[in-house]
Every structure is written in structure tokens, then in C-alpha cells.
PDB file of C-alpha atoms in Angstrom:
ATOM      1  CA  UNK A   1       0.131   0.053   0.035  1.00 62.00           C
ATOM      2  CA  UNK A   2       2.932   2.435   0.821  1.00 76.00           C
ATOM      3  CA  UNK A   3       4.295   2.023  -2.693  1.00 75.00           C
ATOM      4  CA  UNK A   4       0.964   3.491  -4.215  1.00 79.00           C
ATOM      5  CA  UNK A   5       1.427   6.533  -1.954  1.00 82.00           C
ATOM      6  CA  UNK A   6       5.150   7.003  -3.314  1.00 82.00           C
ATOM      7  CA  UNK A   7       3.710   6.470  -6.912  1.00 78.00           C
ATOM      8  CA  UNK A   8       1.079   9.044  -6.210  1.00 80.00           C
ATOM      9  CA  UNK A   9       3.520  11.641  -4.770  1.00 85.00           C
ATOM     10  CA  UNK A  10       5.881  11.051  -7.680  1.00 81.00           C
ATOM     11  CA  UNK A  11       3.080  11.901 -10.206  1.00 79.00           C
ATOM     12  CA  UNK A  12       2.042  14.905  -8.182  1.00 85.00           C
ATOM     13  CA  UNK A  13       5.588  16.288  -8.153  1.00 86.00           C
ATOM     14  CA  UNK A  14       6.158  15.617 -11.891  1.00 81.00           C
ATOM     15  CA  UNK A  15       2.781  17.493 -12.686  1.00 82.00           C
ATOM     16  CA  UNK A  16       4.010  20.224 -10.367  1.00 88.00           C
ATOM     17  CA  UNK A  17       7.125  20.504 -12.304  1.00 85.00           C
ATOM     18  CA  UNK A  18       5.391  20.466 -15.628  1.00 83.00           C
ATOM     19  CA  UNK A  19       2.960  23.213 -14.495  1.00 85.00           C
ATOM     20  CA  UNK A  20       5.929  25.464 -13.280  1.00 88.00           C
ATOM     21  CA  UNK A  21       7.626  24.758 -16.756  1.00 85.00           C
ATOM     22  CA  UNK A  22       4.365  25.962 -18.359  1.00 85.00           C
ATOM     23  CA  UNK A  23       4.265  29.194 -16.246  1.00 89.00           C
ATOM     24  CA  UNK A  24       7.877  29.776 -17.260  1.00 89.00           C
ATOM     25  CA  UNK A  25       7.136  29.480 -20.858  1.00 87.00           C
ATOM     26  CA  UNK A  26       4.080  31.653 -20.754  1.00 87.00           C
ATOM     27  CA  UNK A  27       6.118  34.492 -19.032  1.00 91.00           C
ATOM     28  CA  UNK A  28       8.826  34.064 -21.956  1.00 89.00           C
ATOM     29  CA  UNK A  29       6.533  33.676 -24.577  1.00 88.00           C
ATOM     30  CA  UNK A  30       5.954  37.584 -25.218  1.00 90.00           C
ATOM     31  CA  UNK A  31       9.739  38.032 -25.452  1.00 91.00           C
ATOM     32  CA  UNK A  32      10.305  35.046 -27.542  1.00 88.00           C
ATOM     33  CA  UNK A  33       7.543  36.112 -29.833  1.00 89.00           C
ATOM     34  CA  UNK A  34       8.850  39.671 -30.091  1.00 91.00           C
ATOM     35  CA  UNK A  35      12.429  38.305 -31.066  1.00 93.00           C
ATOM     36  CA  UNK A  36      11.213  35.814 -33.314  1.00 90.00           C
ATOM     37  CA  UNK A  37       8.365  38.114 -34.891  1.00 92.00           C
ATOM     38  CA  UNK A  38       5.751  35.468 -34.243  1.00 90.00           C
ATOM     39  CA  UNK A  39       2.094  36.004 -34.336  1.00 91.00           C
ATOM     40  CA  UNK A  40      -0.563  35.160 -31.771  1.00 89.00           C
ATOM     41  CA  UNK A  41      -1.275  31.851 -33.589  1.00 91.00           C
ATOM     42  CA  UNK A  42       2.419  30.881 -33.702  1.00 91.00           C
ATOM     43  CA  UNK A  43       2.740  31.636 -29.991  1.00 89.00           C
ATOM     44  CA  UNK A  44      -0.059  29.078 -29.495  1.00 89.00           C
ATOM     45  CA  UNK A  45       1.763  26.646 -31.538  1.00 91.00           C
ATOM     46  CA  UNK A  46       4.910  27.154 -29.483  1.00 86.00           C
ATOM     47  CA  UNK A  47       3.209  26.450 -26.235  1.00 87.00           C
ATOM     48  CA  UNK A  48       1.233  23.553 -27.548  1.00 88.00           C
ATOM     49  CA  UNK A  49       4.412  22.037 -29.138  1.00 89.00           C
ATOM     50  CA  UNK A  50       6.057  22.354 -25.827  1.00 85.00           C
ATOM     51  CA  UNK A  51       3.135  20.576 -23.913  1.00 84.00           C
ATOM     52  CA  UNK A  52       3.138  17.857 -26.363  1.00 88.00           C
ATOM     53  CA  UNK A  53       6.843  17.190 -26.154  1.00 87.00           C
ATOM     54  CA  UNK A  54       6.777  17.056 -22.473  1.00 81.00           C
ATOM     55  CA  UNK A  55       3.789  14.684 -22.398  1.00 80.00           C
ATOM     56  CA  UNK A  56       5.396  12.550 -25.023  1.00 85.00           C
ATOM     57  CA  UNK A  57       8.576  12.216 -23.058  1.00 83.00           C
ATOM     58  CA  UNK A  58       6.888  11.509 -19.771  1.00 78.00           C
ATOM     59  CA  UNK A  59       6.424   7.938 -20.204  1.00 80.00           C
ATOM     60  CA  UNK A  60       9.859   7.017 -21.719  1.00 84.00           C
ATOM     61  CA  UNK A  61      11.399   8.912 -18.850  1.00 79.00           C
ATOM     62  CA  UNK A  62       9.458   7.024 -16.239  1.00 75.00           C
ATOM     63  CA  UNK A  63      10.602   3.714 -17.923  1.00 80.00           C
ATOM     64  CA  UNK A  64      14.095   4.913 -17.940  1.00 79.00           C
ATOM     65  CA  UNK A  65      13.624   5.658 -14.386  1.00 74.00           C
ATOM     66  CA  UNK A  66      12.286   2.335 -13.544  1.00 75.00           C
ATOM     67  CA  UNK A  67      14.974   0.507 -15.257  1.00 78.00           C
ATOM     68  CA  UNK A  68      18.141   2.653 -14.745  1.00 74.00           C
ATOM     69  CA  UNK A  69      17.684   4.147 -11.164  1.00 68.00           C
ATOM     70  CA  UNK A  70      17.289   0.877  -9.458  1.00 68.00           C
ATOM     71  CA  UNK A  71      20.422  -0.530 -11.017  1.00 67.00           C
ATOM     72  CA  UNK A  72      22.272   2.654  -9.951  1.00 65.00           C
ATOM     73  CA  UNK A  73      20.900   2.630  -6.493  1.00 61.00           C
ATOM     74  CA  UNK A  74      21.708  -1.077  -6.051  1.00 62.00           C
ATOM     75  CA  UNK A  75      25.369  -0.504  -7.336  1.00 62.00           C
ATOM     76  CA  UNK A  76      27.017   0.285  -3.960  1.00 64.00           C
ATOM     77  CA  UNK A  77      25.384  -2.834  -2.345  1.00 59.00           C
ATOM     78  CA  UNK A  78      26.627  -4.932  -5.124  1.00 59.00           C
ATOM     79  CA  UNK A  79      30.011  -3.553  -4.685  1.00 61.00           C
ATOM     80  CA  UNK A  80      29.973  -3.993  -0.995  1.00 61.00           C
ATOM     81  CA  UNK A  81      28.730  -7.902  -1.380  1.00 61.00           C
ATOM     82  CA  UNK A  82      31.522  -8.566  -4.046  1.00 60.00           C
ATOM     83  CA  UNK A  83      34.161  -6.943  -1.663  1.00 58.00           C
ATOM     84  CA  UNK A  84      32.794  -9.086   1.230  1.00 62.00           C
ATOM     85  CA  UNK A  85      32.683 -12.306  -0.752  1.00 61.00           C
ATOM     86  CA  UNK A  86      36.379 -11.415  -2.017  1.00 61.00           C
ATOM     87  CA  UNK A  87      37.311 -10.960   1.573  1.00 63.00           C
ATOM     88  CA  UNK A  88      35.826 -14.223   2.599  1.00 65.00           C
ATOM     89  CA  UNK A  89      37.522 -16.134  -0.204  1.00 62.00           C
ATOM     90  CA  UNK A  90      40.902 -14.529   0.681  1.00 63.00           C
ATOM     91  CA  UNK A  91      40.450 -15.515   4.369  1.00 67.00           C
ATOM     92  CA  UNK A  92      39.438 -18.902   3.401  1.00 65.00           C
ATOM     93  CA  UNK A  93      42.569 -19.504   1.423  1.00 57.00           C
ATOM     94  CA  UNK A  94      40.694 -20.137  -1.784  1.00 53.00           C
TER      95      UNK A  94
END
């Protein structure tokens, strides 16, 4: 049951970060449009493209996190158990 709450917390934090990113984009959009000479419709396309790109990358990033992060997190434990096994083998004389 506790894993569900961690998953919900991760989802809430990721949505909060996405909301902050979109707020920053909307603040910067007038400056970007002025420098690029974009119309209102083109500004809307910029914002929509950013939202779609973030949404499209969210699932692959989650999959990457599920596969890579546990391996990285377990690496110190593997090194420690390998060193312990090597120490035992050396003390046994094998």
C-alpha cells in the first residue's frame, strides 16, 4: 500500500514541475515572440508543441527511471557484497 502513495507523490511532483515549466514558458513567450516576430497563432503553436513534447517524453522517462535508477541505487550494495565475498575467499585461502 505504501508504494501506491510513493507513486502518487511522484506523479504529483512531476505534474507540479510541468506546471512550473508551462508558467515559465508563458512568461517568456512575449519576449520570444518579439524576437522571433511570431504572431499570436504561432505563439499558441509554440506553447502547444512544448506541452506535447513534455507529455510524449514523460512515459519513456518513467520507464528509464524504473530500469536505470534501481540499478544505480543497487550498485553500492553490489560492490559491498562483492568485496565481502572476495574478503571471505581470501580469508579461506581459496
